[in-house]
Amino acid sequence: MKKDIICPDFPHILHGGDYNPDQWSDCPDVLEEDMRLMKLSGCNTMTVGIFSWAKLEPSEGVFDFSFLDKTFDDVYRNGGRIILATPSGARPAWLSQKYPEVLRTFSDRRTALHGKRHNHCYTSPLYLEKTAIINGKLAERYGKHPALIMWHLSNEYGGECHCALCREAFRNWLKAKYGSLDNLNKQWWTSFWAHTYTDWSQIEPPSHIGEDCVHGLTLDWKRFVTHQTADFMRHEIESVRKYTPDIPVTTNLMGFYQGLDYREISKYIDVVSWDNYPSWKGDGSDIDLASEIACVHDLNRSLKHKPFMMMESTPSCVNWKPFNKLKRPGQHMLSSLQAIAHGSDTVQYFQWRKSRGCSEKFHGAVVDHVGNENTRVFREVSELGKRLSKLDQIVGTQTVAKAAILYDWSNQWALDDANAFCKDNKKLLPTLNNFYRPLWKRGINTDIIGFEDNFDKYSLIIAPMIYMVDGRLEKKIADFVETGGTFLATYVFGLVNENDLCHLGGTPCGSLKKVFGIISEETDTLYPDESNKVTMDDKTFTAVDLCDLIHAETADVLANYSSDFYTGMPAFTVNRYGKGKAYFIAFRDKGDFADTVVSKLLSECHITSDFDGELPYGMTAHSRTDGDSIYVFLENFSSSELSTSSKFNWTKVEDGSAVTGSKINLKPYETLILKR
Amino acid sequence: MKKDIICPDFPHILHGGDYNPDQWSDCPDVLEEDMRLMKLSGCNTMTVGIFSWAKLEPSEGVFDFSFLDKTFDDVYRNGGRIILATPSGARPAWLSQKYPEVLRTFSDRRTALHGKRHNHCYTSPLYLEKTAIINGKLAERYGKHPALIMWHLSNEYGGECHCALCREAFRNWLKAKYGSLDNLNKQWWTSFWAHTYTDWSQIEPPSHIGEDCVHGLTLDWKRFVTHQTADFMRHEIESVRKYTPDIPVTTNLMGFYQGLDYREISKYIDVVSWDNYPSWKGDGSDIDLASEIACVHDLNRSLKHKPFMMMESTPSCVNWKPFNKLKRPGQHMLSSLQAIAHGSDTVQYFQWRKSRGCSEKFHGAVVDHVGNENTRVFREVSELGKRLSKLDQIVGTQTVAKAAILYDWSNQWALDDANAFCKDNKKLLPTLNNFYRPLWKRGINTDIIGFEDNFDKYSLIIAPMIYMVDGRLEKKIADFVETGGTFLATYVFGLVNENDLCHLGGTPCGSLKKVFGIISEETDTLYPDESNKVTMDDKTFTAVDLCDLIHAETADVLANYSSDFYTGMPAFTVNRYGKGKAYFIAFRDKGDFADTVVSKLLSECHITSDFDGELPYGMTAHSRTDGDSIYVFLENFSSSELSTSSKFNWTKVEDGSAVTGSKINLKPYETLILKR
Amino acid sequence: MKKDIICPDFPHILHGGDYNPDQWSDCPDVLEEDMRLMKLSGCNTMTVGIFSWAKLEPSEGVFDFSFLDKTFDDVYRNGGRIILATPSGARPAWLSQKYPEVLRTFSDRRTALHGKRHNHCYTSPLYLEKTAIINGKLAERYGKHPALIMWHLSNEYGGECHCALCREAFRNWLKAKYGSLDNLNKQWWTSFWAHTYTDWSQIEPPSHIGEDCVHGLTLDWKRFVTHQTADFMRHEIESVRKYTPDIPVTTNLMGFYQGLDYREISKYIDVVSWDNYPSWKGDGSDIDLASEIACVHDLNRSLKHKPFMMMESTPSCVNWKPFNKLKRPGQHMLSSLQAIAHGSDTVQYFQWRKSRGCSEKFHGAVVDHVGNENTRVFREVSELGKRLSKLDQIVGTQTVAKAAILYDWSNQWALDDANAFCKDNKKLLPTLNNFYRPLWKRGINTDIIGFEDNFDKYSLIIAPMIYMVDGRLEKKIADFVETGGTFLATYVFGLVNENDLCHLGGTPCGSLKKVFGIISEETDTLYPDESNKVTMDDKTFTAVDLCDLIHAETADVLANYSSDFYTGMPAFTVNRYGKGKAYFIAFRDKGDFADTVVSKLLSECHITSDFDGELPYGMTAHSRTDGDSIYVFLENFSSSELSTSSKFNWTKVEDGSAVTGSKINLKPYETLILKR
């Protein structure tokens, strides 16, 4: 198994963060201190230039790279490396003023005023041109600088624009997709409410002041927004790649952000990176939260099935949540190493030094306004820096998973948009997490995969709330089960096709009725104060929110509803199909049923953790490997000391010492990095 | 007593629903199945064409009636009848695009984009013209078709438009109403805050970005919206009536919808119909809900004092509520027969067959996406169809009520808009329901009447929160009591006149002080966490929200406040006036006081149910009659079996069998239809 | 000590209210009754003309003063006086129609329609001109009328306008403030997010559709709004002053209203007045509420350090709150005398007579719609009138305070706008009230002072959440402590400078680290369901919301945190500095810790009440003096009888009788006015 190292010339865990020396140009002493403190903290990588356009091009066509020249030289001289951003995330005021077409238009057709960030039109030819110029200048000037190790494209791409240029681009995208208006009308079912289009020019993006009842339109608009964002990003990539063909590019993603299909975005970047801001509380709730964050790490790793980057995190607190609590001592170490455990090869921060003014001045940073190293936060960052410096051997190692969870952006978009069930809160992600947690707490490596991923390498695939199933997915599922896989689906399964048209002829769609051996006739929606009962092996579980009323055709019934008018109807089934098994859960449970089922399925599929001890709740273990050695991160997310028992035979990665005996204790928030 | 039969040529309970074959033009097998399933389900009436404009007139002036031709023939050939809609509820995209004047303007003066439905300008001459053309074509083509039994005008008229055309129409309406600006200024009290108008052109509709403090303006705008909607509707009626003078017209109303004064709308239609979508839960709360729905049925019947239509309902669940629960088995039968019990001669659905796409694809329907009859829902519809087919003798029978509740749209508009009391939640309808429920549960037929209705035929009139009393109403109430009627009024009674100007000289206004023998000096508003006490005959009741502080002049005090500074002041009074009695309740109670009072008043007025058994809570009985026979619907709205005792001597309508003996048991959700 | 009498020619407590005879021009009998009832109620001052512009200038340049002529003569003839308003608070419709520039533009750049009130552009030269004309006409006509005692400028100035004129005025204001764009860019820290301005024309007011992340911009915009409002007000003053140089001017303020810096506004008016609308409930919560209202009275008195006016209050209920409860009997007397106790020389109402129509028709008034004196409310007003008529000797007496609380509008604006801590609810005012209440309940006169006030006259200054500290304030605090003062500061102290730029080099800023002997390193934010513990002298207190993590350098630690990871760190410190003491509270408590601390500090500073009895909770006492006599208002805000014990030797102001003995009982809501 080959290591996949982000920067082969700098094969270390990257540690550092967003660095804005352009805010401190007037303070040479601050800039000098930054270099001293960088080394002191064990940081080695600075991300610069994200919001520097106004500094770099103070007026149209006039460029000033002096601050960047100095930064590149200073950082490199002090042993660091630089991730250089393209500055498109926030444009200079003169640009908006002279070329208003770059301003975004809202869905109600009002145009934004200049301000904030992340709000340019993705279609504007002028903006494409202006970003290409500044990006090219940057690439030309710093492409050969030995400090440069990566491009950071823009910042947290997102949002949408409804200007005339975007609307026309949308129509062209639709023409390419559907060929004819007649086909579009059919796929969008526009005979409903007389919504038939008779000319392409009649098509407008969805809007609360216009059309928002044609779900096919809404879904395609979301896909178009991804397409157009990717198109803009590809222009950015081209503008630097011609100068720096060997420098990898990334852009920082935002977990399960619903504005973009990150599987599409990921195709065009070399490395996936993301910004990680969980709300640690320092109490028992942190354990569930750790599982949720682990899931997002796994998603990011699975996007390209290789090591990724944690591009942003805070060493202390954020400033934009309703309540901005400090990380408790030890939590920074723990949450940073969690990222590495799940496949990140970096720990980076927003931000290096707190700014003096504007909206992020109180966002946690390595260096506080006090300006020195005598803070709790700086000390914790430095301790982490020391540990990270001893993990070079882990850089580039891979994650092997036999279990996967199916997640698709289009599926969630369509499901969330559906007028049905518990209409305003479908809870797909909480449901997904209810299935992920049982895997996570047992130390099972898990991939979060999409419809296009290869299913063959998994023994077990869990598909929570896969409402949208097209012909290809239908066949992939059938093939997977037929050839021996175990597939678990749930309520609201296979109701619509890829354009959100309902499948006719019964649910789940097409051949899946045979694969699962069931027919789902109706879906009952419960009020939040209601629940139902499900009985399996004399144990009773609670059903909430959604209950499919299903009939078992060839499937075996493993659990039944035991209250309300559907008492006795199947609630959990399995069907042998080919060499595999297709399981179906008809109801939403509060987590314990999912846990029971996952435990059973892991056992049936012979999937085990790479760590050989029992894991009490709060302690877990995830592994990476280079094919020879296995690296296990044993972590305690609880605020109490926890222990695990077995016959251990490991070595500690950081000092090579042996970890043997029958018991390992972990202090609160402690992480042990083991090797075998 | 004459029967009033909606379609004398088709004297059956109409059973069917909205049918959209235009969505399935490409699927002849689906259309064929529809006919087979229609007969199988016992449906006999399809409502077609509601949203077919884009199909019928695919481009301006080009018409294609082929799908309708086929539908008319198919349905008729299979024994069914057709309710034909005018398609104005949703216009084709080409129409909005070519004639933007048809788009609605919001109160903030932004104009809507094309999309959704129910959002055309009611004033636009162009839209009037275009609807007249398509309506005329439909009437000309199908007016003589034997399947046609009724016109369904547009769909759920509602909403308002603030475009220049509407604003000018509003000013003209005001000129006609007030004659002079001086008069308008006086009636609207515009000397307040210097709001005096010196030119008609200064008058603009109420808007949160403009004027919303002149309540007379707000009230008149609401009245104008009703006027203008009725005007549009009358244009629609004219456009079909010249071809089909004998086909009755209706439009589907929405209960106590606050956007239109349905008493005004009802004047111009031949039959009232409404869309009924209660949130049945399958628990104890269904009983109170049943009372609320019964009240709306009674309102619709009372609008024209004759049988009405339930134009829409769901056989299963809806899809637009936050939680869309399935009707429990039996609830569909029960809720459908409840409509008949209160005077409906139809049970119709939205919709016949679930559409494949767009926002209503998961709305419950007779035929599900599976496309066959093998569903619980289809079976329940078919069972209902069988029962309905045996109720021909009930078609056209009338409802006789001796008790009435007074409800007026202008009164609620003005009250809800008042800055006073519990400002944002006046709770008029919950209060009305607190008085209706005691009548309903005792099986008392009740009319819901307006200020213009004839009071003479009632023994008891209850007037909850009649804040607005003009001179005519004042006189009607005085006359009613004087000639022997029993009238019950409540707190906030008679504060303002028809233009929301406060009456001077004390409350209640004018001669009502004498009729009720009281003066109301102040109204105290309680916070939600507060309550007061009222004592009557040693029983203590709880007062909440609103307490009038009244003085008894000639009235007898029947109950007193017993806490706070108004301890000892009257809380419930009666005044003999002429041959009648005027009761006054000074406070809002939680329901039990209203129940006690209504019970007492029914007894005094000798009003009894047509059903002769004791009615446990959850079981009730309402009756219809042709003057000779009395038909009683005995219904169980609880999820438990209930029984009633007496000496019974009835026959069952459906099979003519005798129902005698001393006890009748009703299973959960069961309805027994009796005749005497 | 000199008395400061608002109207030396009419040295009585002013009692009366807003009077709108222009609404009743058609009802001469009503106008006549008003005069009879005015005398009967003991009212002596009517505020007229607030919303009379449309009446006074029915069309452009055409004036009609007849109603005002009559009102001036009638009121004067009946012994009353008049406060005359300038009518700019609501303009005639013809003015908006002819000159749309007077309409206000919202922050999203939409322009308001005509309507409501308080929504003109403050910059419009046309509006300045038109108001100057009407104001001048009024001043010219009534300036010599013996009834005129004061100008009431407009009404409740507030709000903001984003029109082109205002935006240009804002830029000019910024040019004057900052001199150069370069300086502005530095002070606003615009290098953040590339927000650098390269031309003045790029600067736009803050907007949710534009820039709202540059806090310096947001802060300056709020200051500009105050500036521009004051500028408009000064134009109004000039327009009347040239005719009436000796008539004092006021404008009615709204307590801690956040839209304007009232310290700036107060500079230009002769007397401060405010509108007081507390939500009395008649239960125990009234005591805390009384403290809050007392605090606002003290604020208003402190704005000019002399007697003020309560310009509006209700004798009954208001009509614009969600729940509009009646004042309980006695509460009107109590709350009116409370104003006098804290330095008001007036008790005035909105309004004299309830209007018949529009949005305030149900607002409590002296004369109800019934139109006579036979109401509870009229009787209570009359009783108050009688008492007030006996308080002439108190008119103009002053308040002497040795304790002060620091409050600054810019500080709250910046703090509330900060993205940090408990972001959406910083709770500055509840915190301030937690420190005010211990002073209030002990009968300690307290000033609410700003950064520019003279600190020297106080022994104790409490500074809750003073986040913003500029160099001048830093020095004033240091000087105050050094020369012997006791200063108490809290968490989030001294983080930013006057432009919301963070201080570098540690917190609190600059020399305050030495003054307080501490360094604050971090601020922890707790979730609402969390708390911490603080222990002092074996007592444990609860910390909530915000906890500074501080290090004591030279300070003595008086209390420590006793839970979580900062157990043992200081929570309350004192530092001797020069001749004084600087206290620091690091955490927010629920009130009991603040109470304990304030008690201790009062004792250390030898600050006592002018009333010599023990004060049970609910009873309090505040004093005024002319230098010779001390007047104490002893008040019971509870709904129970309360008593106080001591050796008393007072006389009653109203009848000169002696109050001696050892015990004074106060009935619920009773006020005793004592003199010594």
PDB file of N, CA and C in Angstrom, chain C residues 111-147:
ATOM      1  N   THR C 111     -37.271  52.453  -0.359  1.00  0.00           N
ATOM      2  CA  THR C 111     -37.771  53.682   0.243  1.00  0.00           C
ATOM      3  C   THR C 111     -39.165  53.425   0.805  1.00  0.00           C
ATOM      4  N   ALA C 112     -39.409  53.961   1.995  1.00  0.00           N
ATOM      5  CA  ALA C 112     -40.710  53.799   2.633  1.00  0.00           C
ATOM      6  C   ALA C 112     -41.793  54.502   1.820  1.00  0.00           C
ATOM      7  N   LEU C 113     -42.992  53.988   1.945  1.00  0.00           N
ATOM      8  CA  LEU C 113     -44.167  54.721   1.486  1.00  0.00           C
ATOM      9  C   LEU C 113     -44.566  55.698   2.591  1.00  0.00           C
ATOM     10  N   HIS C 114     -45.409  56.664   2.255  1.00  0.00           N
ATOM     11  CA  HIS C 114     -45.911  57.581   3.277  1.00  0.00           C
ATOM     12  C   HIS C 114     -46.762  56.796   4.295  1.00  0.00           C
ATOM     13  N   GLY C 115     -46.660  57.201   5.551  1.00  0.00           N
ATOM     14  CA  GLY C 115     -47.511  56.574   6.551  1.00  0.00           C
ATOM     15  C   GLY C 115     -46.833  56.571   7.906  1.00  0.00           C
ATOM     16  N   LYS C 116     -47.550  56.059   8.879  1.00  0.00           N
ATOM     17  CA  LYS C 116     -47.059  55.991  10.264  1.00  0.00           C
ATOM     18  C   LYS C 116     -46.550  57.362  10.728  1.00  0.00           C
ATOM     19  N   ARG C 117     -45.390  57.377  11.386  1.00  0.00           N
ATOM     20  CA  ARG C 117     -44.819  58.607  11.938  1.00  0.00           C
ATOM     21  C   ARG C 117     -43.350  58.359  12.232  1.00  0.00           C
ATOM     22  N   HIS C 118     -42.648  59.399  12.615  1.00  0.00           N
ATOM     23  CA  HIS C 118     -41.244  59.273  13.016  1.00  0.00           C
ATOM     24  C   HIS C 118     -40.410  58.655  11.910  1.00  0.00           C
ATOM     25  N   ASN C 119     -40.657  59.037  10.692  1.00  0.00           N
ATOM     26  CA  ASN C 119     -39.937  58.380   9.604  1.00  0.00           C
ATOM     27  C   ASN C 119     -39.614  59.326   8.458  1.00  0.00           C
ATOM     28  N   HIS C 120     -39.178  60.520   8.827  1.00  0.00           N
ATOM     29  CA  HIS C 120     -38.701  61.436   7.795  1.00  0.00           C
ATOM     30  C   HIS C 120     -37.192  61.341   7.705  1.00  0.00           C
ATOM     31  N   CYS C 121     -36.657  61.763   6.584  1.00  0.00           N
ATOM     32  CA  CYS C 121     -35.207  61.872   6.414  1.00  0.00           C
ATOM     33  C   CYS C 121     -34.712  63.069   7.216  1.00  0.00           C
ATOM     34  N   TYR C 122     -33.697  62.858   8.041  1.00  0.00           N
ATOM     35  CA  TYR C 122     -33.167  63.943   8.871  1.00  0.00           C
ATOM     36  C   TYR C 122     -32.257  64.881   8.091  1.00  0.00           C
ATOM     37  N   THR C 123     -31.862  64.459   6.914  1.00  0.00           N
ATOM     38  CA  THR C 123     -30.884  65.244   6.153  1.00  0.00           C
ATOM     39  C   THR C 123     -31.549  66.135   5.107  1.00  0.00           C
ATOM     40  N   SER C 124     -32.695  65.700   4.622  1.00  0.00           N
ATOM     41  CA  SER C 124     -33.383  66.402   3.537  1.00  0.00           C
ATOM     42  C   SER C 124     -33.455  67.916   3.758  1.00  0.00           C
ATOM     43  N   PRO C 125     -32.820  68.714   2.894  1.00  0.00           N
ATOM     44  CA  PRO C 125     -32.899  70.173   3.028  1.00  0.00           C
ATOM     45  C   PRO C 125     -34.347  70.653   2.931  1.00  0.00           C
ATOM     46  N   LEU C 126     -35.126  69.947   2.135  1.00  0.00           N
ATOM     47  CA  LEU C 126     -36.521  70.347   1.971  1.00  0.00           C
ATOM     48  C   LEU C 126     -37.283  70.180   3.289  1.00  0.00           C
ATOM     49  N   TYR C 127     -37.000  69.075   3.977  1.00  0.00           N
ATOM     50  CA  TYR C 127     -37.727  68.850   5.230  1.00  0.00           C
ATOM     51  C   TYR C 127     -37.265  69.840   6.294  1.00  0.00           C
ATOM     52  N   LEU C 128     -35.985  70.123   6.304  1.00  0.00           N
ATOM     53  CA  LEU C 128     -35.478  71.143   7.229  1.00  0.00           C
ATOM     54  C   LEU C 128     -36.183  72.479   6.972  1.00  0.00           C
ATOM     55  N   GLU C 129     -36.340  72.802   5.709  1.00  0.00           N
ATOM     56  CA  GLU C 129     -36.966  74.080   5.347  1.00  0.00           C
ATOM     57  C   GLU C 129     -38.440  74.093   5.760  1.00  0.00           C
ATOM     58  N   LYS C 130     -39.127  73.023   5.459  1.00  0.00           N
ATOM     59  CA  LYS C 130     -40.564  72.987   5.738  1.00  0.00           C
ATOM     60  C   LYS C 130     -40.847  72.984   7.243  1.00  0.00           C
ATOM     61  N   THR C 131     -40.007  72.286   7.991  1.00  0.00           N
ATOM     62  CA  THR C 131     -40.221  72.301   9.448  1.00  0.00           C
ATOM     63  C   THR C 131     -39.888  73.674  10.015  1.00  0.00           C
ATOM     64  N   ALA C 132     -38.859  74.310   9.467  1.00  0.00           N
ATOM     65  CA  ALA C 132     -38.507  75.651   9.954  1.00  0.00           C
ATOM     66  C   ALA C 132     -39.666  76.620   9.727  1.00  0.00           C
ATOM     67  N   ILE C 133     -40.337  76.487   8.618  1.00  0.00           N
ATOM     68  CA  ILE C 133     -41.450  77.402   8.323  1.00  0.00           C
ATOM     69  C   ILE C 133     -42.594  77.210   9.323  1.00  0.00           C
ATOM     70  N   ILE C 134     -43.035  75.959   9.476  1.00  0.00           N
ATOM     71  CA  ILE C 134     -44.177  75.747  10.366  1.00  0.00           C
ATOM     72  C   ILE C 134     -43.806  76.046  11.817  1.00  0.00           C
ATOM     73  N   ASN C 135     -42.576  75.656  12.195  1.00  0.00           N
ATOM     74  CA  ASN C 135     -42.141  75.948  13.573  1.00  0.00           C
ATOM     75  C   ASN C 135     -42.103  77.460  13.806  1.00  0.00           C
ATOM     76  N   GLY C 136     -41.570  78.184  12.833  1.00  0.00           N
ATOM     77  CA  GLY C 136     -41.477  79.637  12.964  1.00  0.00           C
ATOM     78  C   GLY C 136     -42.854  80.261  13.093  1.00  0.00           C
ATOM     79  N   LYS C 137     -43.789  79.783  12.299  1.00  0.00           N
ATOM     80  CA  LYS C 137     -45.161  80.313  12.375  1.00  0.00           C
ATOM     81  C   LYS C 137     -45.738  80.103  13.771  1.00  0.00           C
ATOM     82  N   LEU C 138     -45.511  78.914  14.303  1.00  0.00           N
ATOM     83  CA  LEU C 138     -46.026  78.610  15.644  1.00  0.00           C
ATOM     84  C   LEU C 138     -45.380  79.512  16.694  1.00  0.00           C
ATOM     85  N   ALA C 139     -44.068  79.654  16.576  1.00  0.00           N
ATOM     86  CA  ALA C 139     -43.344  80.447  17.568  1.00  0.00           C
ATOM     87  C   ALA C 139     -43.764  81.909  17.502  1.00  0.00           C
ATOM     88  N   GLU C 140     -43.945  82.375  16.277  1.00  0.00           N
ATOM     89  CA  GLU C 140     -44.315  83.772  16.083  1.00  0.00           C
ATOM     90  C   GLU C 140     -45.697  84.041  16.688  1.00  0.00           C
ATOM     91  N   ARG C 141     -46.582  83.072  16.473  1.00  0.00           N
ATOM     92  CA  ARG C 141     -47.973  83.272  16.884  1.00  0.00           C
ATOM     93  C   ARG C 141     -48.189  83.086  18.378  1.00  0.00           C
ATOM     94  N   TYR C 142     -47.501  82.104  18.955  1.00  0.00           N
ATOM     95  CA  TYR C 142     -47.792  81.770  20.353  1.00  0.00           C
ATOM     96  C   TYR C 142     -46.655  82.117  21.316  1.00  0.00           C
ATOM     97  N   GLY C 143     -45.583  82.651  20.768  1.00  0.00           N
ATOM     98  CA  GLY C 143     -44.407  82.930  21.601  1.00  0.00           C
ATOM     99  C   GLY C 143     -44.724  83.858  22.764  1.00  0.00           C
ATOM    100  N   LYS C 144     -45.656  84.759  22.554  1.00  0.00           N
ATOM    101  CA  LYS C 144     -45.971  85.724  23.619  1.00  0.00           C
ATOM    102  C   LYS C 144     -47.205  85.319  24.425  1.00  0.00           C
ATOM    103  N   HIS C 145     -47.809  84.234  24.041  1.00  0.00           N
ATOM    104  CA  HIS C 145     -49.030  83.830  24.751  1.00  0.00           C
ATOM    105  C   HIS C 145     -48.657  83.400  26.173  1.00  0.00           C
ATOM    106  N   PRO C 146     -49.356  83.926  27.169  1.00  0.00           N
ATOM    107  CA  PRO C 146     -48.966  83.604  28.554  1.00  0.00           C
ATOM    108  C   PRO C 146     -49.111  82.129  28.906  1.00  0.00           C
ATOM    109  N   ALA C 147     -49.851  81.376  28.099  1.00  0.00           N
ATOM    110  CA  ALA C 147     -50.001  79.946  28.413  1.00  0.00           C
ATOM    111  C   ALA C 147     -48.766  79.142  28.049  1.00  0.00           C
TER     112      ALA C 147
END
